[in-house]
Each structure stands twice: as C-alpha cells, then as structure tokens.
Amino acid sequence: MRGALALLATAALVAACDQQADAPADAIATTIPEELQQGELPARPAAEAGLGTPMAERVATLGLLNKRNNVSQDLELRPGEQQRVGDVIVRLQACERTAPWEMPKETGGFVQVLVKERGTEDNFRKVFSGWLFKNSPSLNVVEHPIYDVWIKDCVMDFPGEEDAPNRATTSGNAATG
C-alpha cells in the first residue's frame, strides 16, 4: 500500500513539473536601470585582448612525491610541457589562478599523470587527468599507491599587478605553502 502511494505521489510531482508556472499575481514588472545594465561583452576573449599572461608564458610548480622512498621534488612546467621522473610522467596542460581582486584566492592546474606499467619497457598508463587545486587538494586527488602530485603555484600576471606595492599579497600565492 505504501509503495502504491509513493508511486502515485511521484507521478503527481512529475506531472506538476511539466506545467508552466504562472507569474505570481502580486509580481511587479520592472526594468533594470540603464547605469546598472550589463554592457556588451568584449569582442575578443581576454587572452586575445592581451589581458593576463598568455598560457604559453605561465609557469606552474608541481610537487611530486614518491611514497615508496619518501622522496619529494618540485617540477616546474609550462602548459604543454611534460617531465619524466623515473617511472612517472607528469604533463601540464594549463595553469590558472584567480585575479588579485577576486575572492577566494585559488591556484589550479590541469595535470595528467602517466605511470609505467610493471614489466614493460616504455608502456605508460594514464592514472590521472584533471584539475588540481592548491587550496582544495581533496577536491580532486591523484589516486595512486606510489605517486602523489599536487599544484604548488602558477606564476602569471594580471594588468595592474606590476604597480602593486607588495606582489606577494596580490599574486594569490603568498609565501605559505
């Protein structure tokens, strides 16, 4: 009996979702003041307009940990580059950070990790492909029993930053980390 009632209630909800909701009777139509209206979008994207550092000139610092021997090292890569360390290849496809005026501050990189398969000469298997974030390392994790990779920094500039009194406070990448 309960199952039938639950099925009937679900069917009623689905039917109600298909109906167009009318505007409330007390709703007042207004217009957005002209000074608050959003202007037209720029004709060119920010990268083409010369805003910020071009992707090819950015430099990311990634941490690589070999859990087997507890050896950690930093890798500096530009987008499109890859580096092999022993049995692992780390590729960086992109790195980004928020502009100094945006909150919350975030640094991230799109990373691919390839690990050599046991018993092969040069046969690598992709174990991770995705965005890694400095301030949210648990959001996307490289799940591998031997290797761990994380983003440490992405060096790039935004217009106006060169005039900032203290670059460490405007870069979103203060000396912690």
Short mmCIF file of N, CA and C in Angstrom, two decimals:
data_model
loop_
_atom_site.label_atom_id
_atom_site.label_comp_id
_atom_site.label_asym_id
_atom_site.label_seq_id
_atom_site.Cartn_x
_atom_site.Cartn_y
_atom_site.Cartn_z
N MET A 1 0.83 -1.19 0.00
CA MET A 1 0.00 0.00 0.00
C MET A 1 0.88 1.25 0.00
N ARG A 2 1.94 1.25 0.85
CA ARG A 2 2.83 2.41 0.89
C ARG A 2 3.52 2.62 -0.45
N GLY A 3 3.94 1.53 -1.09
CA GLY A 3 4.60 1.61 -2.39
C GLY A 3 3.70 2.25 -3.43
N ALA A 4 2.43 1.91 -3.40
CA ALA A 4 1.49 2.48 -4.37
C ALA A 4 1.30 3.96 -4.11
N LEU A 5 1.21 4.35 -2.83
CA LEU A 5 1.07 5.78 -2.51
C LEU A 5 2.31 6.57 -2.91
N ALA A 6 3.49 6.00 -2.68
CA ALA A 6 4.73 6.67 -3.06
C ALA A 6 4.81 6.82 -4.57
N LEU A 7 4.39 5.79 -5.31
CA LEU A 7 4.40 5.86 -6.77
C LEU A 7 3.41 6.89 -7.27
N LEU A 8 2.24 6.96 -6.65
CA LEU A 8 1.22 7.94 -7.03
C LEU A 8 1.70 9.36 -6.74
N ALA A 9 2.36 9.57 -5.59
CA ALA A 9 2.88 10.90 -5.24
C ALA A 9 3.98 11.31 -6.20
N THR A 10 4.85 10.38 -6.56
CA THR A 10 5.93 10.68 -7.50
C THR A 10 5.35 11.05 -8.87
N ALA A 11 4.33 10.32 -9.32
CA ALA A 11 3.72 10.62 -10.61
C ALA A 11 3.07 12.00 -10.58
N ALA A 12 2.45 12.37 -9.47
CA ALA A 12 1.82 13.69 -9.35
C ALA A 12 2.87 14.80 -9.40
N LEU A 13 4.02 14.59 -8.75
CA LEU A 13 5.09 15.58 -8.77
C LEU A 13 5.67 15.75 -10.17
N VAL A 14 5.85 14.64 -10.87
CA VAL A 14 6.39 14.71 -12.24
C VAL A 14 5.41 15.44 -13.14
N ALA A 15 4.12 15.17 -13.00
CA ALA A 15 3.12 15.85 -13.81
C ALA A 15 3.10 17.35 -13.50
N ALA A 16 3.29 17.71 -12.25
CA ALA A 16 3.29 19.12 -11.87
C ALA A 16 4.51 19.84 -12.43
N CYS A 17 5.62 19.13 -12.60
CA CYS A 17 6.83 19.74 -13.14
C CYS A 17 6.68 20.10 -14.60
N ASP A 18 5.82 19.37 -15.31
CA ASP A 18 5.65 19.62 -16.73
C ASP A 18 4.83 20.88 -17.00
N GLN A 19 4.06 21.34 -16.01
CA GLN A 19 3.21 22.51 -16.21
C GLN A 19 4.03 23.78 -16.08
N GLN A 20 3.70 24.78 -16.88
CA GLN A 20 4.36 26.08 -16.85
C GLN A 20 3.86 26.84 -15.62
N ALA A 21 4.76 27.35 -14.81
CA ALA A 21 4.35 28.11 -13.63
C ALA A 21 3.97 29.52 -14.06
N ASP A 22 2.80 29.97 -13.61
CA ASP A 22 2.37 31.33 -13.91
C ASP A 22 3.06 32.30 -12.98
N ALA A 23 3.23 33.54 -13.43
CA ALA A 23 3.82 34.57 -12.59
C ALA A 23 2.86 34.85 -11.43
N PRO A 24 3.39 35.08 -10.24
CA PRO A 24 2.51 35.40 -9.11
C PRO A 24 1.66 36.65 -9.40
N ALA A 25 0.45 36.68 -8.85
CA ALA A 25 -0.48 37.78 -9.12
C ALA A 25 0.07 39.11 -8.62
N ASP A 26 0.86 39.10 -7.53
CA ASP A 26 1.36 40.34 -6.97
C ASP A 26 2.73 40.74 -7.51
N ALA A 27 3.22 40.04 -8.56
CA ALA A 27 4.53 40.36 -9.12
C ALA A 27 4.45 41.68 -9.89
N ILE A 28 5.47 42.50 -9.72
CA ILE A 28 5.52 43.79 -10.40
C ILE A 28 6.64 43.74 -11.43
N ALA A 29 6.31 44.06 -12.67
CA ALA A 29 7.32 44.07 -13.73
C ALA A 29 8.14 45.35 -13.60
N THR A 30 9.46 45.21 -13.59
CA THR A 30 10.34 46.37 -13.51
C THR A 30 11.41 46.26 -14.57
N THR A 31 12.11 47.34 -14.77
CA THR A 31 13.23 47.33 -15.70
C THR A 31 14.51 47.61 -14.93
N ILE A 32 15.62 47.18 -15.48
CA ILE A 32 16.92 47.42 -14.86
C ILE A 32 17.37 48.81 -15.24
N PRO A 33 17.75 49.64 -14.25
CA PRO A 33 18.23 50.99 -14.59
C PRO A 33 19.40 50.92 -15.57
N GLU A 34 19.47 51.89 -16.45
CA GLU A 34 20.47 51.88 -17.51
C GLU A 34 21.90 51.84 -16.97
N GLU A 35 22.17 52.54 -15.86
CA GLU A 35 23.54 52.55 -15.33
C GLU A 35 23.93 51.22 -14.70
N LEU A 36 22.95 50.35 -14.42
CA LEU A 36 23.25 49.05 -13.85
C LEU A 36 23.19 47.92 -14.87
N GLN A 37 22.77 48.22 -16.08
CA GLN A 37 22.70 47.19 -17.10
C GLN A 37 24.09 46.77 -17.52
N GLN A 38 24.21 45.49 -17.80
CA GLN A 38 25.49 44.95 -18.23
C GLN A 38 25.76 45.42 -19.65
N GLY A 39 26.98 45.91 -19.84
CA GLY A 39 27.37 46.33 -21.17
C GLY A 39 27.57 45.13 -22.08
N GLU A 40 27.87 45.40 -23.32
CA GLU A 40 28.11 44.32 -24.26
C GLU A 40 29.38 43.57 -23.87
N LEU A 41 29.40 42.31 -24.22
CA LEU A 41 30.59 41.51 -23.96
C LEU A 41 31.72 41.98 -24.87
N PRO A 42 32.96 41.83 -24.40
CA PRO A 42 34.07 42.25 -25.26
C PRO A 42 34.08 41.46 -26.56
N ALA A 43 34.52 42.12 -27.62
CA ALA A 43 34.55 41.48 -28.93
C ALA A 43 35.55 40.34 -28.97
N ARG A 44 36.63 40.45 -28.17
CA ARG A 44 37.66 39.42 -28.13
C ARG A 44 37.76 38.85 -26.73
N PRO A 45 38.04 37.56 -26.62
CA PRO A 45 38.27 37.00 -25.28
C PRO A 45 39.48 37.65 -24.64
N ALA A 46 39.59 37.52 -23.32
CA ALA A 46 40.67 38.16 -22.57
C ALA A 46 42.05 37.75 -23.09
N ALA A 47 42.22 36.48 -23.44
CA ALA A 47 43.53 36.03 -23.91
C ALA A 47 43.92 36.74 -25.20
N GLU A 48 42.95 36.92 -26.11
CA GLU A 48 43.24 37.60 -27.37
C GLU A 48 43.41 39.10 -27.17
N ALA A 49 42.77 39.65 -26.15
CA ALA A 49 42.84 41.08 -25.91
C ALA A 49 44.12 41.47 -25.19
N GLY A 50 44.93 40.50 -24.79
CA GLY A 50 46.19 40.80 -24.12
C GLY A 50 46.03 41.00 -22.63
N LEU A 51 44.95 40.53 -22.03
CA LEU A 51 44.74 40.65 -20.59
C LEU A 51 45.31 39.42 -19.92
N GLY A 52 46.20 39.62 -18.99
CA GLY A 52 46.80 38.49 -18.28
C GLY A 52 47.93 37.88 -19.09
N THR A 53 48.59 36.95 -18.47
CA THR A 53 49.73 36.28 -19.09
C THR A 53 49.23 35.23 -20.07
N PRO A 54 49.77 35.22 -21.29
CA PRO A 54 49.38 34.15 -22.22
C PRO A 54 49.73 32.78 -21.64
N MET A 55 48.94 31.78 -21.99
CA MET A 55 49.10 30.44 -21.41
C MET A 55 50.53 29.93 -21.59
N ALA A 56 51.13 30.17 -22.74
CA ALA A 56 52.47 29.63 -23.01
C ALA A 56 53.54 30.24 -22.12
N GLU A 57 53.28 31.40 -21.52
CA GLU A 57 54.28 32.07 -20.68
C GLU A 57 54.09 31.81 -19.19
N ARG A 58 53.06 31.09 -18.82
CA ARG A 58 52.82 30.77 -17.40
C ARG A 58 53.74 29.64 -16.98
N VAL A 59 54.06 29.62 -15.71
CA VAL A 59 54.92 28.55 -15.18
C VAL A 59 54.26 28.00 -13.91
N ALA A 60 54.06 26.70 -13.90
CA ALA A 60 53.47 26.05 -12.73
C ALA A 60 54.54 25.28 -11.98
N THR A 61 54.43 25.30 -10.67
CA THR A 61 55.29 24.48 -9.83
C THR A 61 54.41 23.37 -9.26
N LEU A 62 54.79 22.13 -9.55
CA LEU A 62 54.06 20.97 -9.08
C LEU A 62 54.93 20.19 -8.11
N GLY A 63 54.32 19.63 -7.11
CA GLY A 63 55.02 18.75 -6.19
C GLY A 63 54.81 17.31 -6.62
N LEU A 64 55.86 16.51 -6.58
CA LEU A 64 55.79 15.09 -6.91
C LEU A 64 56.40 14.31 -5.75
N LEU A 65 55.62 13.39 -5.21
CA LEU A 65 56.07 12.58 -4.08
C LEU A 65 56.08 11.11 -4.49
N ASN A 66 57.22 10.45 -4.26
CA ASN A 66 57.32 9.01 -4.41
C ASN A 66 57.11 8.45 -3.01
N LYS A 67 55.95 7.83 -2.78
CA LYS A 67 55.61 7.34 -1.44
C LYS A 67 56.45 6.12 -1.05
N ARG A 68 57.01 5.46 -2.02
CA ARG A 68 57.80 4.26 -1.73
C ARG A 68 59.09 4.61 -0.99
N ASN A 69 59.77 5.68 -1.43
CA ASN A 69 61.02 6.06 -0.78
C ASN A 69 60.96 7.44 -0.11
N ASN A 70 59.77 8.03 -0.08
CA ASN A 70 59.53 9.31 0.58
C ASN A 70 60.41 10.44 0.01
N VAL A 71 60.61 10.41 -1.30
CA VAL A 71 61.37 11.46 -1.96
C VAL A 71 60.37 12.40 -2.65
N SER A 72 60.47 13.67 -2.30
CA SER A 72 59.61 14.69 -2.87
C SER A 72 60.46 15.67 -3.67
N GLN A 73 59.92 16.12 -4.80
CA GLN A 73 60.65 17.11 -5.58
C GLN A 73 59.66 18.03 -6.28
N ASP A 74 60.15 19.22 -6.63
CA ASP A 74 59.34 20.19 -7.33
C ASP A 74 59.63 20.10 -8.82
N LEU A 75 58.57 20.19 -9.62
CA LEU A 75 58.69 20.22 -11.07
C LEU A 75 58.17 21.56 -11.56
N GLU A 76 58.94 22.25 -12.38
CA GLU A 76 58.48 23.50 -12.98
C GLU A 76 58.17 23.23 -14.44
N LEU A 77 56.91 23.43 -14.81
CA LEU A 77 56.46 23.14 -16.16
C LEU A 77 55.64 24.31 -16.71
N ARG A 78 55.74 24.50 -18.01
CA ARG A 78 54.87 25.43 -18.72
C ARG A 78 53.73 24.60 -19.33
N PRO A 79 52.57 25.20 -19.56
CA PRO A 79 51.48 24.45 -20.20
C PRO A 79 51.94 23.83 -21.52
N GLY A 80 51.63 22.56 -21.68
CA GLY A 80 52.04 21.82 -22.87
C GLY A 80 53.31 21.03 -22.67
N GLU A 81 54.01 21.24 -21.56
CA GLU A 81 55.24 20.52 -21.30
C GLU A 81 54.97 19.28 -20.44
N GLN A 82 55.91 18.36 -20.48
CA GLN A 82 55.84 17.17 -19.63
C GLN A 82 57.24 16.85 -19.15
N GLN A 83 57.31 16.16 -18.02
CA GLN A 83 58.60 15.79 -17.46
C GLN A 83 58.50 14.36 -16.93
N ARG A 84 59.53 13.56 -17.25
CA ARG A 84 59.58 12.19 -16.75
C ARG A 84 60.56 12.13 -15.59
N VAL A 85 60.09 11.52 -14.50
CA VAL A 85 60.93 11.29 -13.32
C VAL A 85 60.78 9.81 -12.98
N GLY A 86 61.80 9.05 -13.33
CA GLY A 86 61.75 7.61 -13.07
C GLY A 86 60.64 6.96 -13.87
N ASP A 87 59.67 6.37 -13.18
CA ASP A 87 58.58 5.64 -13.82
C ASP A 87 57.31 6.46 -13.97
N VAL A 88 57.39 7.76 -13.78
CA VAL A 88 56.19 8.60 -13.87
C VAL A 88 56.44 9.76 -14.83
N ILE A 89 55.40 10.10 -15.60
CA ILE A 89 55.43 11.27 -16.47
C ILE A 89 54.34 12.20 -15.99
N VAL A 90 54.69 13.47 -15.78
CA VAL A 90 53.73 14.48 -15.36
C VAL A 90 53.61 15.49 -16.50
N ARG A 91 52.38 15.71 -16.96
CA ARG A 91 52.10 16.67 -18.03
C ARG A 91 51.26 17.80 -17.46
N LEU A 92 51.58 19.01 -17.89
CA LEU A 92 50.78 20.18 -17.50
C LEU A 92 50.10 20.70 -18.76
N GLN A 93 48.78 20.76 -18.74
CA GLN A 93 48.03 21.27 -19.88
C GLN A 93 47.67 22.75 -19.71
N ALA A 94 47.42 23.17 -18.47
CA ALA A 94 47.05 24.57 -18.21
C ALA A 94 47.30 24.87 -16.75
N CYS A 95 47.55 26.14 -16.44
CA CYS A 95 47.59 26.58 -15.05
C CYS A 95 46.91 27.93 -14.97
N GLU A 96 46.20 28.13 -13.89
CA GLU A 96 45.40 29.35 -13.68
C GLU A 96 45.48 29.76 -12.22
N ARG A 97 45.21 31.02 -11.98
CA ARG A 97 44.97 31.49 -10.62
C ARG A 97 43.99 32.64 -10.71
N THR A 98 43.32 32.89 -9.62
CA THR A 98 42.34 33.97 -9.63
C THR A 98 43.04 35.31 -9.68
N ALA A 99 42.34 36.27 -10.21
CA ALA A 99 42.88 37.63 -10.27
C ALA A 99 43.00 38.17 -8.84
N PRO A 100 43.89 39.14 -8.62
CA PRO A 100 44.12 39.64 -7.26
C PRO A 100 42.87 40.22 -6.61
N TRP A 101 41.93 40.70 -7.39
CA TRP A 101 40.73 41.32 -6.84
C TRP A 101 39.59 40.31 -6.63
N GLU A 102 39.80 39.06 -6.99
CA GLU A 102 38.77 38.04 -6.82
C GLU A 102 38.98 37.26 -5.53
N MET A 103 37.88 36.86 -4.93
CA MET A 103 37.92 36.03 -3.74
C MET A 103 37.06 34.81 -4.00
N PRO A 104 37.35 33.68 -3.50
CA PRO A 104 38.53 33.33 -2.74
C PRO A 104 39.73 33.14 -3.69
N LYS A 105 40.90 33.29 -3.14
CA LYS A 105 42.14 33.09 -3.91
C LYS A 105 42.27 31.60 -4.21
N GLU A 106 42.57 31.29 -5.46
CA GLU A 106 42.70 29.90 -5.84
C GLU A 106 43.76 29.76 -6.93
N THR A 107 44.49 28.69 -6.87
CA THR A 107 45.50 28.35 -7.86
C THR A 107 45.23 26.92 -8.31
N GLY A 108 45.26 26.69 -9.61
CA GLY A 108 44.98 25.36 -10.11
C GLY A 108 45.72 25.05 -11.38
N GLY A 109 45.76 23.79 -11.70
CA GLY A 109 46.40 23.35 -12.93
C GLY A 109 45.73 22.10 -13.45
N PHE A 110 45.64 21.99 -14.78
CA PHE A 110 45.13 20.77 -15.39
C PHE A 110 46.32 19.88 -15.65
N VAL A 111 46.34 18.74 -14.97
CA VAL A 111 47.51 17.87 -14.94
C VAL A 111 47.13 16.47 -15.39
N GLN A 112 48.07 15.82 -16.07
CA GLN A 112 47.92 14.41 -16.42
C GLN A 112 49.12 13.67 -15.85
N VAL A 113 48.86 12.50 -15.26
CA VAL A 113 49.91 11.68 -14.67
C VAL A 113 49.87 10.32 -15.34
N LEU A 114 51.01 9.92 -15.88
CA LEU A 114 51.16 8.62 -16.52
C LEU A 114 52.21 7.82 -15.77
N VAL A 115 51.93 6.56 -15.50
CA VAL A 115 52.86 5.71 -14.75
C VAL A 115 53.21 4.50 -15.60
N LYS A 116 54.51 4.14 -15.59
CA LYS A 116 54.99 2.99 -16.35
C LYS A 116 54.41 1.72 -15.76
N GLU A 117 53.89 0.86 -16.62
CA GLU A 117 53.33 -0.40 -16.15
C GLU A 117 54.46 -1.37 -15.82
N ARG A 118 54.25 -2.15 -14.80
CA ARG A 118 55.28 -3.10 -14.35
C ARG A 118 55.59 -4.12 -15.44
N GLY A 119 56.86 -4.41 -15.58
CA GLY A 119 57.29 -5.44 -16.52
C GLY A 119 57.34 -4.98 -17.96
N THR A 120 57.19 -3.69 -18.23
CA THR A 120 57.25 -3.20 -19.60
C THR A 120 58.40 -2.21 -19.74
N GLU A 121 58.85 -2.03 -20.96
CA GLU A 121 59.93 -1.09 -21.22
C GLU A 121 59.44 0.36 -21.16
N ASP A 122 58.54 0.70 -22.06
CA ASP A 122 58.03 2.08 -22.12
C ASP A 122 56.53 2.10 -22.35
N ASN A 123 55.79 1.30 -21.66
CA ASN A 123 54.35 1.29 -21.76
C ASN A 123 53.77 2.02 -20.55
N PHE A 124 53.25 3.24 -20.76
CA PHE A 124 52.73 4.06 -19.68
C PHE A 124 51.21 4.04 -19.70
N ARG A 125 50.63 4.07 -18.51
CA ARG A 125 49.18 4.09 -18.35
C ARG A 125 48.79 5.38 -17.65
N LYS A 126 47.76 6.07 -18.18
CA LYS A 126 47.29 7.31 -17.58
C LYS A 126 46.51 6.98 -16.31
N VAL A 127 46.98 7.49 -15.16
CA VAL A 127 46.31 7.23 -13.89
C VAL A 127 45.53 8.44 -13.39
N PHE A 128 45.78 9.60 -13.98
CA PHE A 128 45.05 10.80 -13.56
C PHE A 128 45.03 11.80 -14.70
N SER A 129 43.89 12.46 -14.87
CA SER A 129 43.75 13.56 -15.81
C SER A 129 42.66 14.48 -15.26
N GLY A 130 43.05 15.68 -14.83
CA GLY A 130 42.05 16.59 -14.28
C GLY A 130 42.68 17.81 -13.63
N TRP A 131 41.84 18.63 -13.06
CA TRP A 131 42.29 19.85 -12.39
C TRP A 131 42.71 19.54 -10.96
N LEU A 132 43.83 20.10 -10.55
CA LEU A 132 44.30 20.04 -9.17
C LEU A 132 44.28 21.46 -8.63
N PHE A 133 43.81 21.63 -7.39
CA PHE A 133 43.71 22.96 -6.79
C PHE A 133 44.54 23.03 -5.52
N LYS A 134 45.30 24.11 -5.41
CA LYS A 134 46.21 24.29 -4.27
C LYS A 134 45.45 24.36 -2.95
N ASN A 135 44.40 25.15 -2.89
CA ASN A 135 43.69 25.38 -1.63
C ASN A 135 42.62 24.32 -1.36
N SER A 136 42.37 23.44 -2.31
CA SER A 136 41.38 22.38 -2.14
C SER A 136 41.96 21.06 -2.64
N PRO A 137 43.00 20.56 -2.00
CA PRO A 137 43.65 19.36 -2.52
C PRO A 137 42.76 18.12 -2.51
N SER A 138 41.76 18.09 -1.66
CA SER A 138 40.89 16.92 -1.60
C SER A 138 39.78 16.96 -2.64
N LEU A 139 39.65 18.06 -3.35
CA LEU A 139 38.61 18.18 -4.36
C LEU A 139 38.83 17.21 -5.51
N ASN A 140 40.06 17.05 -5.92
CA ASN A 140 40.43 16.14 -6.99
C ASN A 140 41.79 15.56 -6.62
N VAL A 141 41.86 14.26 -6.45
CA VAL A 141 43.05 13.64 -5.88
C VAL A 141 43.66 12.67 -6.88
N VAL A 142 44.99 12.68 -6.96
CA VAL A 142 45.70 11.67 -7.73
C VAL A 142 45.72 10.41 -6.87
N GLU A 143 44.97 9.40 -7.29
CA GLU A 143 44.87 8.17 -6.50
C GLU A 143 45.81 7.13 -7.09
N HIS A 144 47.00 7.05 -6.53
CA HIS A 144 47.97 6.06 -6.97
C HIS A 144 48.73 5.59 -5.74
N PRO A 145 49.04 4.31 -5.64
CA PRO A 145 49.70 3.81 -4.43
C PRO A 145 51.14 4.28 -4.26
N ILE A 146 51.80 4.69 -5.33
CA ILE A 146 53.21 5.09 -5.21
C ILE A 146 53.41 6.60 -5.37
N TYR A 147 52.70 7.22 -6.32
CA TYR A 147 52.97 8.63 -6.63
C TYR A 147 51.83 9.54 -6.21
N ASP A 148 52.21 10.73 -5.77
CA ASP A 148 51.26 11.78 -5.45
C ASP A 148 51.75 13.05 -6.15
N VAL A 149 50.82 13.79 -6.74
CA VAL A 149 51.14 15.03 -7.44
C VAL A 149 50.18 16.10 -6.95
N TRP A 150 50.69 17.31 -6.72
CA TRP A 150 49.84 18.42 -6.30
C TRP A 150 50.39 19.71 -6.87
N ILE A 151 49.51 20.70 -6.97
CA ILE A 151 49.89 22.02 -7.51
C ILE A 151 50.39 22.87 -6.35
N LYS A 152 51.49 23.58 -6.59
CA LYS A 152 52.04 24.48 -5.58
C LYS A 152 51.86 25.94 -5.97
N ASP A 153 52.02 26.25 -7.26
CA ASP A 153 51.97 27.64 -7.67
C ASP A 153 51.73 27.73 -9.18
N CYS A 154 51.19 28.84 -9.61
CA CYS A 154 51.07 29.16 -11.03
C CYS A 154 51.49 30.62 -11.17
N VAL A 155 52.61 30.85 -11.83
CA VAL A 155 53.14 32.20 -11.97
C VAL A 155 52.55 32.81 -13.23
N MET A 156 51.77 33.86 -13.03
CA MET A 156 51.19 34.62 -14.13
C MET A 156 50.85 36.01 -13.60
N ASP A 157 50.71 36.96 -14.49
CA ASP A 157 50.44 38.34 -14.10
C ASP A 157 49.11 38.81 -14.66
N PHE A 158 48.54 39.78 -13.98
CA PHE A 158 47.32 40.44 -14.42
C PHE A 158 47.62 41.92 -14.60
N PRO A 159 46.88 42.61 -15.46
CA PRO A 159 47.11 44.04 -15.65
C PRO A 159 46.99 44.79 -14.33
N GLY A 160 47.96 45.66 -14.07
CA GLY A 160 47.95 46.46 -12.84
C GLY A 160 48.75 45.87 -11.72
N GLU A 161 49.08 44.59 -11.78
CA GLU A 161 49.85 43.95 -10.70
C GLU A 161 51.27 44.47 -10.62
N GLU A 162 51.84 44.86 -11.75
CA GLU A 162 53.23 45.32 -11.73
C GLU A 162 53.40 46.58 -10.90
N ASP A 163 52.31 47.33 -10.67
CA ASP A 163 52.37 48.54 -9.87
C ASP A 163 52.04 48.29 -8.40
N ALA A 164 51.71 47.06 -8.05
CA ALA A 164 51.31 46.76 -6.68
C ALA A 164 52.49 46.94 -5.73
N PRO A 165 52.24 47.49 -4.53
CA PRO A 165 53.32 47.71 -3.58
C PRO A 165 53.96 46.42 -3.08
N ASN A 166 53.17 45.36 -2.91
CA ASN A 166 53.71 44.10 -2.42
C ASN A 166 53.15 42.98 -3.27
N ARG A 167 53.94 42.48 -4.20
CA ARG A 167 53.49 41.47 -5.15
C ARG A 167 53.06 40.19 -4.45
N ALA A 168 53.65 39.87 -3.31
CA ALA A 168 53.30 38.62 -2.62
C ALA A 168 51.86 38.63 -2.16
N THR A 169 51.32 39.81 -1.86
CA THR A 169 49.93 39.87 -1.39
C THR A 169 48.95 39.94 -2.54
N THR A 170 49.38 40.31 -3.73
CA THR A 170 48.44 40.41 -4.85
C THR A 170 48.46 39.19 -5.73
N SER A 171 49.46 38.36 -5.61
CA SER A 171 49.56 37.22 -6.53
C SER A 171 48.64 36.09 -6.17
N GLY A 172 48.08 36.08 -4.97
CA GLY A 172 47.23 34.96 -4.55
C GLY A 172 48.07 33.77 -4.11
N ASN A 173 49.37 33.94 -4.10
CA ASN A 173 50.26 32.84 -3.77
C ASN A 173 51.27 33.34 -2.74
N ALA A 174 50.80 33.70 -1.60
CA ALA A 174 51.68 34.22 -0.57
C ALA A 174 52.73 33.18 -0.21
N ALA A 175 53.64 33.54 0.58
CA ALA A 175 54.81 32.70 0.87
C ALA A 175 54.50 31.43 1.63
N THR A 176 53.22 31.13 1.85
CA THR A 176 52.88 29.87 2.53
C THR A 176 52.85 28.76 1.51
N GLY A 177 53.23 27.60 1.89
CA GLY A 177 52.98 26.53 1.03
C GLY A 177 53.95 25.67 0.53
#
